[in-house]
Short mmCIF file of C-alpha atoms in Angstrom, two decimals:
data_model
loop_
_atom_site.label_atom_id
_atom_site.label_comp_id
_atom_site.label_asym_id
_atom_site.label_seq_id
_atom_site.Cartn_x
_atom_site.Cartn_y
_atom_site.Cartn_z
CA UNK A 1 67.07 82.14 109.51
CA UNK A 2 68.15 85.64 110.47
CA UNK A 3 71.69 85.06 109.14
CA UNK A 4 70.28 83.61 105.93
CA UNK A 5 68.16 86.70 105.48
CA UNK A 6 71.15 88.98 106.06
CA UNK A 7 73.27 87.08 103.54
CA UNK A 8 70.49 87.26 100.96
CA UNK A 9 70.05 90.98 101.59
CA UNK A 10 73.76 91.67 101.12
CA UNK A 11 73.83 89.53 97.96
CA UNK A 12 70.86 91.45 96.56
CA UNK A 13 72.57 94.75 97.38
CA UNK A 14 75.75 93.64 95.56
CA UNK A 15 73.73 92.53 92.55
CA UNK A 16 71.76 95.76 92.45
CA UNK A 17 74.97 97.78 92.72
CA UNK A 18 76.51 96.02 89.74
CA UNK A 19 73.32 96.40 87.68
CA UNK A 20 73.06 100.08 88.52
CA UNK A 21 76.74 100.67 87.76
CA UNK A 22 76.34 99.13 84.30
CA UNK A 23 73.16 101.08 83.60
CA UNK A 24 74.70 104.41 84.61
CA UNK A 25 78.10 103.66 83.05
CA UNK A 26 79.88 104.27 86.37
CA UNK A 27 82.04 101.18 86.95
CA UNK A 28 83.21 102.34 90.39
CA UNK A 29 79.71 102.45 91.89
CA UNK A 30 79.35 98.74 92.63
CA UNK A 31 82.67 98.65 94.44
CA UNK A 32 81.86 101.83 96.35
CA UNK A 33 78.55 100.40 97.61
CA UNK A 34 80.16 97.08 98.50
CA UNK A 35 82.91 98.98 100.32
CA UNK A 36 80.34 100.97 102.31
CA UNK A 37 78.53 97.77 103.32
CA UNK A 38 81.73 96.04 104.42
CA UNK A 39 82.45 98.08 107.54
CA UNK A 40 83.42 101.35 105.88
CA UNK A 41 86.43 99.91 104.09
CA UNK A 42 88.32 98.69 107.13
CA UNK A 43 87.38 101.67 109.35
CA UNK A 44 89.31 104.32 107.44
CA UNK A 45 86.42 106.75 106.98
CA UNK A 46 87.14 108.67 110.18
CA UNK A 47 90.76 109.32 109.19
CA UNK A 48 89.74 110.52 105.73
CA UNK A 49 87.03 112.79 107.15
CA UNK A 50 89.45 114.26 109.68
CA UNK A 51 91.83 115.16 106.87
CA UNK A 52 89.35 116.37 104.23
CA UNK A 53 85.90 116.82 105.74
CA UNK A 54 82.99 114.47 105.12
CA UNK A 55 82.17 115.71 101.61
CA UNK A 56 85.64 115.51 100.05
CA UNK A 57 86.39 112.29 101.95
CA UNK A 58 83.37 110.67 100.29
CA UNK A 59 84.88 111.46 96.88
CA UNK A 60 88.28 110.10 97.94
CA UNK A 61 86.78 106.81 99.06
CA UNK A 62 84.08 106.47 96.41
CA UNK A 63 86.35 107.15 93.43
CA UNK A 64 89.38 105.17 94.62
CA UNK A 65 90.51 103.14 91.60
CA UNK A 66 91.11 99.46 91.13
CA UNK A 67 94.57 98.44 89.93
CA UNK A 68 95.35 96.03 87.09
CA UNK A 69 98.86 94.60 86.88
CA UNK A 70 100.72 93.69 83.71
CA UNK A 71 101.83 90.05 83.78
CA UNK A 72 105.11 89.70 85.65
CA UNK A 73 104.39 92.56 88.06
CA UNK A 74 104.84 91.07 91.53
CA UNK A 75 104.88 94.03 93.88
CA UNK A 76 101.80 95.70 95.30
CA UNK A 77 101.75 99.38 96.28
CA UNK A 78 102.66 99.39 99.95
CA UNK A 79 103.08 101.64 102.99
CA UNK A 80 106.68 102.90 102.87
CA UNK A 81 106.65 103.34 106.64
CA UNK A 82 106.53 99.58 107.11
CA UNK A 83 107.81 98.07 103.84
CA UNK A 84 110.51 99.15 101.40
CA UNK A 85 111.60 95.89 99.78
CA UNK A 86 110.27 93.14 97.54
CA UNK A 87 110.42 90.72 100.47
CA UNK A 88 107.36 92.36 102.00
CA UNK A 89 105.63 93.88 98.95
CA UNK A 90 105.49 91.01 96.43
CA UNK A 91 102.38 88.91 95.86
CA UNK A 92 101.75 85.89 93.61
CA UNK A 93 101.36 86.59 89.88
CA UNK A 94 98.09 84.68 89.45
CA UNK A 95 95.94 85.48 86.44
CA UNK A 96 92.52 86.80 87.38
CA UNK A 97 93.28 86.96 91.11
CA UNK A 98 92.09 89.84 93.29
CA UNK A 99 95.11 90.35 95.55
CA UNK A 100 95.16 93.02 98.23
CA UNK A 101 97.77 91.55 100.59
CA UNK A 102 101.34 90.62 99.80
CA UNK A 103 102.74 87.18 100.56
CA UNK A 104 104.22 88.71 103.72
CA UNK A 105 100.77 90.01 104.75
CA UNK A 106 101.20 93.70 103.89
CA UNK A 107 97.97 95.33 102.71
CA UNK A 108 97.94 97.24 99.44
CA UNK A 109 98.17 100.90 100.46
CA UNK A 110 97.65 104.15 98.59
CA UNK A 111 98.45 107.62 99.92
CA UNK A 112 95.94 110.36 99.16
CA UNK A 113 95.98 114.14 98.75
CA UNK A 114 93.17 116.61 98.03
CA UNK A 115 93.25 120.06 96.43
CA UNK A 116 89.76 121.55 96.77
CA UNK A 117 89.06 124.67 94.72
CA UNK A 118 85.28 124.39 94.65
CA UNK A 119 84.66 127.43 96.85
CA UNK A 120 86.12 129.65 94.14
CA UNK A 121 84.20 127.85 91.40
CA UNK A 122 87.09 125.52 90.53
CA UNK A 123 87.56 121.78 90.48
CA UNK A 124 88.11 119.17 93.17
CA UNK A 125 91.38 117.28 92.66
CA UNK A 126 92.09 113.95 94.32
CA UNK A 127 95.54 112.40 94.03
CA UNK A 128 96.29 108.76 94.80
CA UNK A 129 100.00 108.09 95.28
CA UNK A 130 101.49 104.60 95.04
CA UNK A 131 104.83 103.64 96.58
CA UNK A 132 106.90 100.73 95.24
CA UNK A 133 110.31 99.59 96.57
CA UNK A 134 112.06 100.24 93.25
CA UNK A 135 111.61 100.81 89.52
CA UNK A 136 113.24 99.17 86.51
CA UNK A 137 112.40 100.38 83.02
CA UNK A 138 114.11 97.50 81.17
CA UNK A 139 114.40 94.28 83.16
CA UNK A 140 116.90 92.34 81.00
CA UNK A 141 119.41 95.20 81.14
CA UNK A 142 119.04 95.43 84.91
CA UNK A 143 119.64 91.71 85.32
CA UNK A 144 122.73 92.06 83.13
CA UNK A 145 124.00 94.93 85.29
CA UNK A 146 123.66 92.71 88.36
CA UNK A 147 125.83 90.05 86.72
CA UNK A 148 128.45 92.38 85.26
CA UNK A 149 130.26 93.27 88.46
CA UNK A 150 133.90 93.87 89.31
CA UNK A 151 136.15 94.38 86.27
CA UNK A 152 133.21 93.58 83.94
CA UNK A 153 131.37 96.65 85.22
CA UNK A 154 134.00 98.85 83.54
CA UNK A 155 133.52 97.33 80.09
CA UNK A 156 131.34 99.19 77.55
CA UNK A 157 128.51 96.69 78.12
CA UNK A 158 128.90 96.85 81.88
CA UNK A 159 128.71 100.64 81.88
CA UNK A 160 125.78 100.79 79.46
CA UNK A 161 123.59 98.20 81.18
CA UNK A 162 122.63 100.29 84.28
CA UNK A 163 121.74 103.30 82.15
CA UNK A 164 119.61 101.24 79.76
CA UNK A 165 117.91 99.47 82.68
CA UNK A 166 116.60 102.73 84.11
CA UNK A 167 116.73 101.23 87.60
CA UNK A 168 116.43 103.25 90.80
CA UNK A 169 115.44 102.51 94.37
CA UNK A 170 112.02 103.71 95.52
CA UNK A 171 109.27 104.63 93.10
CA UNK A 172 106.26 106.92 93.42
CA UNK A 173 103.48 106.78 90.81
CA UNK A 174 100.05 108.38 90.83
CA UNK A 175 96.45 108.18 89.70
CA UNK A 176 94.77 111.57 89.74
CA UNK A 177 91.14 112.70 89.55
CA UNK A 178 89.69 116.01 88.44
CA UNK A 179 86.02 116.55 89.34
CA UNK A 180 84.53 119.59 87.61
CA UNK A 181 81.66 121.81 88.86
CA UNK A 182 79.34 120.30 86.22
CA UNK A 183 79.98 116.78 87.51
CA UNK A 184 82.56 115.47 85.03
CA UNK A 185 84.98 112.98 86.56
CA UNK A 186 88.28 112.98 84.68
CA UNK A 187 91.37 110.94 85.47
CA UNK A 188 94.97 110.39 84.42
CA UNK A 189 97.86 108.17 85.47
CA UNK A 190 101.54 109.03 85.76
CA UNK A 191 103.65 107.51 82.99
CA UNK A 192 107.40 108.13 83.04
CA UNK A 193 107.86 111.91 82.61
CA UNK A 194 104.22 112.69 81.84
CA UNK A 195 100.70 111.35 82.09
CA UNK A 196 98.56 108.86 80.24
CA UNK A 197 94.80 108.74 79.90
CA UNK A 198 92.44 106.18 78.44
CA UNK A 199 93.69 104.10 75.49
CA UNK A 200 91.03 101.98 73.80
CA UNK A 201 91.62 98.46 72.60
CA UNK A 202 89.24 95.51 72.52
CA UNK A 203 91.47 92.80 73.93
CA UNK A 204 94.24 93.15 76.50
CA UNK A 205 95.75 89.92 75.20
CA UNK A 206 96.58 91.71 71.95
CA UNK A 207 97.95 95.11 72.86
CA UNK A 208 98.58 97.22 69.77
CA UNK A 209 102.07 98.62 69.59
CA UNK A 210 101.31 101.67 67.46
CA UNK A 211 99.28 103.68 69.99
CA UNK A 212 101.48 106.37 71.57
CA UNK A 213 101.25 107.14 75.26
CA UNK A 214 100.13 110.72 75.82
CA UNK A 215 102.66 113.07 77.40
CA UNK A 216 100.25 115.95 78.04
CA UNK A 217 97.66 116.66 80.71
CA UNK A 218 95.94 113.46 79.52
CA UNK A 219 92.69 114.13 81.38
CA UNK A 220 90.15 111.60 80.13
CA UNK A 221 86.86 110.21 81.53
CA UNK A 222 87.43 108.04 84.59
CA UNK A 223 86.86 104.32 84.21
CA UNK A 224 87.58 103.40 87.83
CA UNK A 225 90.64 101.34 86.81
CA UNK A 226 94.29 102.04 86.10
CA UNK A 227 96.81 99.53 84.72
CA UNK A 228 100.30 99.19 86.18
CA UNK A 229 103.11 98.44 83.70
CA UNK A 230 105.68 95.84 84.64
CA UNK A 231 108.95 97.15 86.07
CA UNK A 232 108.46 100.89 85.62
CA UNK A 233 104.93 100.96 87.15
CA UNK A 234 103.86 103.56 84.56
CA UNK A 235 100.09 103.66 84.27
CA UNK A 236 97.18 104.20 81.88
CA UNK A 237 93.42 103.90 82.25
CA UNK A 238 91.58 100.74 81.22
CA UNK A 239 87.95 99.58 81.33
CA UNK A 240 88.63 96.78 83.78
CA UNK A 241 90.94 93.96 84.81
CA UNK A 242 90.07 91.47 82.07
CA UNK A 243 92.18 88.34 82.58
CA UNK A 244 94.97 90.07 84.49
CA UNK A 245 95.75 90.11 88.18
CA UNK A 246 94.13 93.00 90.01
CA UNK A 247 93.59 94.78 93.32
CA UNK A 248 90.02 95.97 93.64
CA UNK A 249 89.50 99.35 95.26
CA UNK A 250 87.71 98.02 98.32
CA UNK A 251 90.84 96.09 99.33
CA UNK A 252 93.08 99.15 99.25
CA UNK A 253 93.98 100.99 102.42
CA UNK A 254 93.84 104.77 101.97
CA UNK A 255 96.18 106.98 104.00
CA UNK A 256 95.93 110.80 103.78
CA UNK A 257 99.33 112.35 103.26
CA UNK A 258 97.98 115.27 105.26
CA UNK A 259 97.89 112.97 108.32
CA UNK A 260 101.54 111.84 108.10
CA UNK A 261 103.92 112.88 110.86
CA UNK A 262 106.89 115.15 110.25
CA UNK A 263 109.23 112.20 110.68
CA UNK A 264 107.43 110.30 107.93
CA UNK A 265 107.51 113.31 105.60
CA UNK A 266 111.24 113.60 106.27
CA UNK A 267 111.95 110.04 105.11
CA UNK A 268 114.74 109.74 102.56
CA UNK A 269 113.94 108.45 99.06
CA UNK A 270 116.03 107.94 95.95
CA UNK A 271 113.48 110.07 94.07
CA UNK A 272 111.33 113.05 95.01
CA UNK A 273 108.31 112.04 97.16
CA UNK A 274 104.82 113.33 96.29
CA UNK A 275 104.67 116.12 98.87
CA UNK A 276 107.75 117.75 97.34
CA UNK A 277 106.55 117.60 93.75
CA UNK A 278 105.12 120.80 92.15
CA UNK A 279 102.05 118.86 90.93
CA UNK A 280 101.15 118.15 94.56
CA UNK A 281 100.15 121.81 94.97
CA UNK A 282 99.40 122.67 91.33
CA UNK A 283 97.37 119.66 90.13
CA UNK A 284 97.07 120.80 86.50
CA UNK A 285 100.81 120.59 85.90
CA UNK A 286 101.94 118.10 83.26
CA UNK A 287 105.23 117.16 84.93
CA UNK A 288 105.50 114.31 87.38
#
């Protein structure tokens, strides 16, 4: 009877969280409460508090986004210290599934960074950095470049294919929050050489092709979700997962970059890692 009572209590708490989130128009609240109930999100609270203090750590955990994946996106964001290939990062492409572990058992991992300017009357910035084993802007061209080897690689088509594919090893993308002194919670997602905010459309099955992606600061109200584009992993904010595969925020492991060892920070990447990017220290910059 005691276990039945506990289960009912937890179910009621989940239901109340969802109802309250809808009423207050804060879609992250239900997940944040559920995460708090389920053992502090896998025991990471202490590490976050050690890096940022209890107050800022609460924002980092409570506003962690959920991730929606465009169909055909197999890889999850992973911990580069343990996984740097598709063999360990890929997960099934199942519509509507909430996947937070790869087929190889690696947990979806996001690296965090905080810039706190509240003492001087400024904003609190929280950056969530996602590592993927590689990036390919145009898949068909990349597959062609893999076929056109040897003498064929020196033909006009063979030389053009790699450039058109936009392929490179390693990929770092980000979802960034800006919390103002008056309580506004703004967000943006990295998209190629800039940022994208919230683009409205009623049905993710019918994406309009005439809405340009913003290449400015792109700060728009947070929805608690960001959508990952296939291949390039460029992002933009969405209301929720809809019919697509997702990783809900309470299944994501959060690792403060501030807690990484010097050896980890010295790891070699084909592109610039977050801690060497200007936006890491100047969070209002519009370059990635």
